[in-house]
Short mmCIF file of C-alpha atoms in Angstrom, two decimals:
data_model
loop_
_atom_site.label_atom_id
_atom_site.label_comp_id
_atom_site.label_asym_id
_atom_site.label_seq_id
_atom_site.Cartn_x
_atom_site.Cartn_y
_atom_site.Cartn_z
CA GLY A 1 -96.61 36.26 -21.04
CA GLU A 2 -98.35 39.05 -19.94
CA SER A 3 -100.71 39.32 -22.94
CA VAL A 4 -101.37 35.48 -22.51
CA GLY A 5 -104.62 35.03 -20.28
CA LEU A 6 -106.67 38.10 -21.77
CA HIS A 7 -110.27 36.99 -22.00
CA LEU A 8 -109.61 33.97 -19.94
CA PRO A 9 -112.24 32.92 -17.28
CA THR A 10 -111.13 33.60 -13.89
CA LEU A 11 -111.95 32.12 -10.72
CA SER A 12 -111.45 34.48 -7.61
CA VAL A 13 -110.93 32.90 -4.40
CA GLN A 14 -110.08 34.08 -0.64
CA GLU A 15 -106.65 33.13 0.62
CA GLY A 16 -107.11 29.93 2.56
CA ASP A 17 -110.25 28.76 0.55
CA ASN A 18 -110.48 25.62 -1.53
CA SER A 19 -110.32 26.30 -5.30
CA ILE A 20 -111.70 24.07 -8.05
CA ILE A 21 -111.07 24.60 -11.86
CA ASN A 22 -112.98 22.63 -14.16
CA CYS A 23 -112.17 21.55 -17.52
CA ALA A 24 -114.07 19.66 -20.40
CA TYR A 25 -111.96 17.57 -22.91
CA SER A 26 -113.08 16.64 -26.29
CA ASN A 27 -112.00 13.12 -27.30
CA SER A 28 -113.64 10.37 -25.67
CA ALA A 29 -110.28 8.06 -26.74
CA SER A 30 -108.11 10.30 -24.78
CA ASP A 31 -106.26 8.27 -21.80
CA TYR A 32 -103.81 10.49 -20.10
CA PHE A 33 -104.56 13.96 -18.62
CA ILE A 34 -102.33 16.52 -17.22
CA TRP A 35 -102.79 19.86 -15.52
CA TYR A 36 -100.32 22.56 -15.74
CA LYS A 37 -99.63 25.97 -13.96
CA GLN A 38 -98.42 28.90 -16.02
CA GLU A 39 -97.27 32.27 -14.15
CA SER A 40 -96.74 35.23 -16.08
CA GLY A 41 -93.83 35.44 -18.18
CA LYS A 42 -92.98 31.67 -17.68
CA GLY A 43 -93.31 28.47 -19.33
CA PRO A 44 -96.21 26.00 -18.05
CA GLN A 45 -95.26 23.81 -15.15
CA PHE A 46 -96.61 20.52 -14.47
CA ILE A 47 -98.86 19.96 -11.68
CA ILE A 48 -100.49 16.52 -11.67
CA ASP A 49 -101.67 14.13 -14.09
CA ILE A 50 -104.21 11.09 -14.37
CA ARG A 51 -104.60 8.30 -16.46
CA SER A 52 -107.97 7.38 -17.94
CA ASN A 53 -108.12 4.12 -15.78
CA MET A 54 -108.38 6.17 -12.62
CA ASP A 55 -110.82 8.71 -11.26
CA LYS A 56 -109.03 10.10 -8.99
CA ARG A 57 -105.17 11.26 -7.92
CA GLN A 58 -103.73 13.24 -5.13
CA GLY A 59 -100.75 15.21 -4.66
CA GLN A 60 -99.53 17.84 -2.33
CA ARG A 61 -102.75 20.31 -1.84
CA VAL A 62 -103.80 19.08 -5.19
CA THR A 63 -106.49 16.66 -6.25
CA VAL A 64 -107.33 15.66 -9.94
CA LEU A 65 -110.92 14.04 -10.67
CA LEU A 66 -111.73 12.50 -13.96
CA ASN A 67 -115.36 11.69 -15.08
CA LYS A 68 -114.93 10.10 -18.44
CA THR A 69 -118.71 9.42 -18.52
CA VAL A 70 -119.18 13.35 -19.16
CA LYS A 71 -115.64 14.07 -20.25
CA HIS A 72 -114.85 16.37 -17.45
CA LEU A 73 -111.72 16.91 -15.47
CA SER A 74 -111.39 19.14 -12.42
CA LEU A 75 -108.14 20.23 -10.23
CA GLN A 76 -108.86 21.01 -6.64
CA ILE A 77 -106.57 23.25 -4.62
CA ALA A 78 -106.87 22.96 -0.95
CA ALA A 79 -105.90 25.96 1.20
CA THR A 80 -105.48 28.33 -1.68
CA GLN A 81 -102.34 30.72 -1.34
CA PRO A 82 -100.99 33.79 -3.04
CA GLY A 83 -98.49 31.75 -4.86
CA ASP A 84 -101.20 29.91 -6.46
CA SER A 85 -102.19 32.80 -8.64
CA ALA A 86 -101.70 32.03 -11.97
CA VAL A 87 -103.35 30.27 -15.50
CA TYR A 88 -104.29 26.77 -15.10
CA PHE A 89 -104.44 24.69 -18.28
CA CYS A 90 -105.83 21.12 -18.57
CA ALA A 91 -104.25 18.95 -21.36
CA GLU A 92 -105.26 15.63 -22.78
CA ASN A 93 -103.22 12.97 -24.71
CA THR A 94 -105.15 12.25 -27.80
CA GLY A 95 -102.72 10.04 -29.82
CA GLY A 96 -99.71 8.38 -28.11
CA TYR A 97 -96.55 10.16 -26.70
CA ASN A 98 -96.94 13.55 -25.82
CA LYS A 99 -99.20 15.22 -28.49
CA LEU A 100 -101.06 16.80 -25.93
CA ILE A 101 -104.35 19.09 -26.73
CA PHE A 102 -104.44 22.24 -24.55
CA GLY A 103 -107.70 23.76 -23.02
CA ALA A 104 -108.06 27.64 -23.12
CA GLY A 105 -106.91 28.01 -19.51
CA THR A 106 -108.49 29.26 -16.29
CA ARG A 107 -107.04 32.41 -14.18
CA LEU A 108 -106.95 31.66 -10.66
CA ALA A 109 -106.84 34.99 -8.56
CA VAL A 110 -106.09 34.51 -5.05
CA HIS A 111 -106.91 37.45 -2.67
CA PRO A 112 -105.40 38.18 0.84
CA ASN B 256 -79.39 21.64 -14.25
CA ALA B 257 -80.78 23.77 -17.15
CA GLY B 258 -83.95 21.63 -18.41
CA VAL B 259 -85.29 23.09 -21.46
CA THR B 260 -83.50 26.58 -23.12
CA GLN B 261 -85.21 28.59 -25.74
CA THR B 262 -83.29 31.60 -27.32
CA PRO B 263 -84.14 34.44 -27.96
CA LYS B 264 -86.65 35.30 -25.38
CA PHE B 265 -87.86 38.36 -27.54
CA GLN B 266 -87.62 39.08 -31.38
CA VAL B 267 -89.30 41.37 -33.72
CA LEU B 268 -89.48 40.64 -37.46
CA LYS B 269 -90.72 42.50 -40.46
CA THR B 270 -93.19 40.64 -42.66
CA GLY B 271 -91.27 38.29 -45.07
CA GLN B 272 -88.14 38.08 -42.94
CA SER B 273 -87.04 34.50 -41.71
CA MET B 274 -85.77 33.34 -38.43
CA THR B 275 -84.90 30.36 -36.22
CA LEU B 276 -86.14 29.90 -32.55
CA GLN B 277 -83.44 27.64 -30.86
CA CYS B 278 -84.29 25.15 -28.17
CA ALA B 279 -81.75 22.83 -26.57
CA GLN B 280 -82.63 20.40 -23.67
CA ASP B 281 -79.95 18.54 -21.24
CA MET B 282 -82.22 15.82 -20.03
CA ASN B 283 -81.62 13.29 -22.81
CA HIS B 284 -85.15 13.47 -23.81
CA GLU B 285 -86.14 11.68 -26.83
CA TYR B 286 -89.31 13.51 -27.35
CA MET B 287 -89.39 17.45 -28.18
CA SER B 288 -92.05 19.67 -29.58
CA TRP B 289 -93.11 23.26 -30.29
CA TYR B 290 -96.19 25.05 -29.33
CA ARG B 291 -97.46 28.41 -29.79
CA GLN B 292 -99.79 30.36 -27.26
CA ASP B 293 -102.09 33.25 -28.50
CA PRO B 294 -104.02 35.38 -25.99
CA GLY B 295 -107.11 33.72 -24.66
CA MET B 296 -106.24 30.45 -25.93
CA GLY B 297 -104.53 27.47 -25.08
CA LEU B 298 -101.17 26.03 -26.38
CA ARG B 299 -101.31 24.65 -29.95
CA LEU B 300 -98.87 22.18 -31.15
CA ILE B 301 -96.97 23.14 -34.32
CA HIS B 302 -94.35 20.40 -34.80
CA TYR B 303 -92.68 17.42 -32.62
CA SER B 304 -90.07 14.60 -32.88
CA VAL B 305 -89.44 11.34 -31.16
CA GLY B 306 -86.02 11.16 -31.99
CA ALA B 307 -82.98 12.52 -33.92
CA GLY B 308 -83.83 12.37 -37.48
CA ILE B 309 -87.58 12.11 -36.83
CA THR B 310 -90.20 14.87 -37.06
CA ASP B 311 -93.70 15.25 -37.67
CA GLN B 312 -96.64 17.80 -37.99
CA GLY B 313 -98.86 19.10 -35.13
CA GLU B 314 -102.11 21.03 -35.20
CA VAL B 315 -100.83 24.25 -36.89
CA PRO B 316 -97.82 23.29 -38.74
CA ASN B 317 -98.10 25.73 -41.76
CA GLY B 318 -95.11 28.43 -41.93
CA TYR B 319 -92.91 26.34 -39.80
CA ASN B 320 -90.04 24.02 -40.53
CA VAL B 321 -88.07 22.07 -37.84
CA SER B 322 -85.22 19.56 -37.74
CA ARG B 323 -83.79 17.34 -35.14
CA SER B 324 -80.06 16.62 -35.98
CA THR B 325 -79.31 15.64 -32.44
CA THR B 326 -81.11 14.62 -29.30
CA GLU B 327 -80.65 17.76 -27.77
CA ASP B 328 -81.44 20.65 -30.19
CA PHE B 329 -84.70 21.16 -31.95
CA PRO B 330 -84.73 24.56 -33.80
CA LEU B 331 -88.21 25.81 -35.16
CA ARG B 332 -87.73 27.91 -38.48
CA LEU B 333 -89.90 30.73 -40.01
CA LEU B 334 -88.88 31.05 -43.64
CA SER B 335 -91.16 34.11 -44.56
CA ALA B 336 -92.64 35.74 -41.10
CA ALA B 337 -96.26 36.67 -41.18
CA PRO B 338 -98.36 38.77 -38.93
CA SER B 339 -100.25 35.73 -37.81
CA GLN B 340 -97.15 34.26 -36.63
CA THR B 341 -97.10 36.80 -33.87
CA SER B 342 -97.09 34.59 -30.49
CA VAL B 343 -95.53 33.12 -27.75
CA TYR B 344 -93.59 29.96 -28.76
CA PHE B 345 -92.77 27.31 -26.06
CA CYS B 346 -90.63 24.31 -26.68
CA ALA B 347 -91.02 21.26 -24.51
CA SER B 348 -89.49 17.86 -23.97
CA SER B 349 -90.18 14.65 -22.32
CA LYS B 350 -89.07 11.01 -22.09
CA LEU B 351 -90.45 8.83 -25.05
CA ASP B 352 -93.57 6.99 -23.28
CA ARG B 353 -96.50 5.98 -25.71
CA ASP B 354 -98.87 6.61 -22.64
CA GLY B 355 -97.82 10.11 -22.15
CA GLY B 356 -95.43 11.86 -19.25
CA GLU B 357 -94.53 14.83 -17.89
CA LEU B 358 -93.77 17.34 -20.41
CA PHE B 359 -90.87 19.98 -19.36
CA PHE B 360 -91.37 23.49 -20.80
CA GLY B 361 -88.97 26.29 -21.60
CA GLU B 362 -89.34 29.90 -20.56
CA GLY B 363 -90.85 30.88 -24.03
CA SER B 364 -89.84 32.84 -26.88
CA ARG B 365 -91.92 35.92 -27.69
CA LEU B 366 -92.26 36.92 -31.27
CA THR B 367 -93.50 39.87 -32.92
CA VAL B 368 -94.00 40.36 -36.75
CA LEU B 369 -94.62 43.66 -38.08
#
């Protein structure tokens, strides 16, 4: 919603540039990680996921990198577009099924 | 395909009042869950269910009750609302997979407790 996202870190990029959003996760036993995109007034929308036996996964214009050594996850968006403006959350699955623990989020602002 | 449907979208309550947030999904998902989202914070898990008749607590269950009488529906009840429960609530569902999988979210229900 409109009030969600206040006080979040913001990444500002120019349209056409590549964006990199970073996330540190907490549990070394987590085995599944997801990136979600949330537009204002809407629910989170799945972007891409990665399992702990991988260190990189690519989708359409998006790539997720996983570094288990330092418990770090990143989302790369190629050729960022105005429609990519949103809050992005990483989430980790700590205990089976989909008991996801979400990060605080990063706001991506794309400028023309 | 409706996906995950939440009602109401907006609600204002007075302290002490009770209400139920409704959630329904038409994807035949066994797993359903409720999250709350507060400004500057990520989503926090309130309760979840792995099938009809089975529910369990998440990170922040206090003040909320749930039940799962059917696969489709997973209502969230506030028995005595408090201002601390002012938040945006999201219901989500997915296939039942021990290794996780795509979680589908509703559009959210914005609750204000005065």
